[in-house]
Amino acid sequence: MRFLLALPDLRKIKVPKDGRRHRLRRALQLATSLLLLAAPFLGLLRVDLLDRKLVVFGARFAFSEFAILYAVLIVSMFVLFMGALIHGRLWCGWMCPQTTLSELTGFFQRKFLKGRTPKNSGKLLAHAATIAVAMLVAASLVSYFLAPSQYSSPPLAAWVLWGIASTLLSADLLVVRHRFCVGICPYGILQGVVQDPNTLGVVFDLQRANACIDCSACVRSCPTGFDIRGGSFDMKCISCGDCADSCDKVLNAKGVEGLIAFRFGQPTQTKRSFLARLGIIDGKRLLTVAVASIAITVVVGLFLTRAPISIKIASQFEQTESSADGLVTNHYSLSIRSHLEHAVSFEVEASGLDGLEVLAPVGPVSIAAGADAKFELLLRAPHGPVGGADIQVTVHVEEQGDFVVPVKFFFPSAPTESAESVGNQATFPPEQGRT
């Protein structure tokens, strides 16, 4: 099983610190790590479990907004598939937090165990540093599901989630590390399924294999202990490119070009087109890019056309009241969903019938930022012909204008003698059906 893979000793990995790919990879890892750590705090991405909302680039989407959430899911799937098909495991070696944290663990091992006596003290320091990093990352991970403002409400939930995440991450970094990349990661497995000989990868030049001096520098620098000379596109290769830097360092000193490089397939003697150099060289890739582009366009369109305020009114005719003084009261459920980042107030008016008035809600009512609120809407009018009448409910929202919602106002049959007081339940004639 790949999960039981024997990893090389972290202290003995020869990291090519001066390699141009390695320096670029470290810079990208740092930028990606800072972005992922800050994303939930900046509102770039968060799933608020308590509020049941998805936050994407500051915009808040309720879980009930299926169209947008489904579109986001579809786009994510196509982007992941496109990345795996065209660029292989470039994400794994250059941006994935699992790789970054695993290599940081190796740095602690080399830093604290080098020349230290006794060895146990060095291990203690290395493990303590690893656990501290795990706890820091766990705090950010919890913030993806629980807004920082909700840490104290309820406080126990935040502490429990943080404790669980810290424990799992500590175990991952101290024991699992790159085993996760090789045998557990679902995205890594997907990459192994969809990649083909034209997928970007770290490739050993088989045409010049005789130039290899068998120094094994490539193997000593690999975090998973993989020998790239035995073949490319193996699950043990995470496309970090450290082996290429190590090979360049050894062979360039002898005036020979390195044998390992990032390529879309094996090197060829013929001149390749621009699209070929980008990895877009067949119908399968073009179709994937086209579908992903369309999906992204649809999601952006949904974002841009999404109304800041959505209002729904549902009738509750079973609660219609008819009083002896000739007045009828209809009950409605008024739902207002705010996508704004600040509180707003609203007022309700109704028109379409003589004497129609709003009993509740009365006066300006405030809605919190990003709230999904429900109110009881009560309308009263003098009794009219049995059946339904078309009316308009106008909701005046501060800074957003008027929202007009057409609804039905139902007049029941006259109350019976035993139901003459205000608030009696209305009775509907059998032929009037309800909607």
PDB file of C-alpha atoms in Angstrom, residues 39 82 87 158 165 182 243 286 296 357 370 380 414:
ATOM      1  CA  ALA A  39      -8.458  33.937   3.146  1.00  0.00           C
ATOM      2  CA  MET A  82      -8.344  20.864 -16.340  1.00  0.00           C
ATOM      3  CA  HIS A  87      -0.467  20.668 -15.638  1.00  0.00           C
ATOM      4  CA  ALA A 158     -14.522  26.836  18.433  1.00  0.00           C
ATOM      5  CA  ALA A 165      -7.869  20.115  13.867  1.00  0.00           C
ATOM      6  CA  VAL A 182       1.291   9.369  -2.622  1.00  0.00           C
ATOM      7  CA  CYS A 243      15.606  16.588  -8.790  1.00  0.00           C
ATOM      8  CA  LEU A 286      -9.401  22.163 -25.906  1.00  0.00           C
ATOM      9  CA  ILE A 296     -16.536  30.384 -15.159  1.00  0.00           C
ATOM     10  CA  GLU A 357     -54.051  48.571   5.588  1.00  0.00           C
ATOM     11  CA  GLY A 370     -26.244  39.423   5.369  1.00  0.00           C
ATOM     12  CA  ARG A 380     -56.676  43.982   6.804  1.00  0.00           C
ATOM     13  CA  ALA A 414     -69.263  35.195   6.364  1.00  0.00           C
TER      14      ALA A 414
END
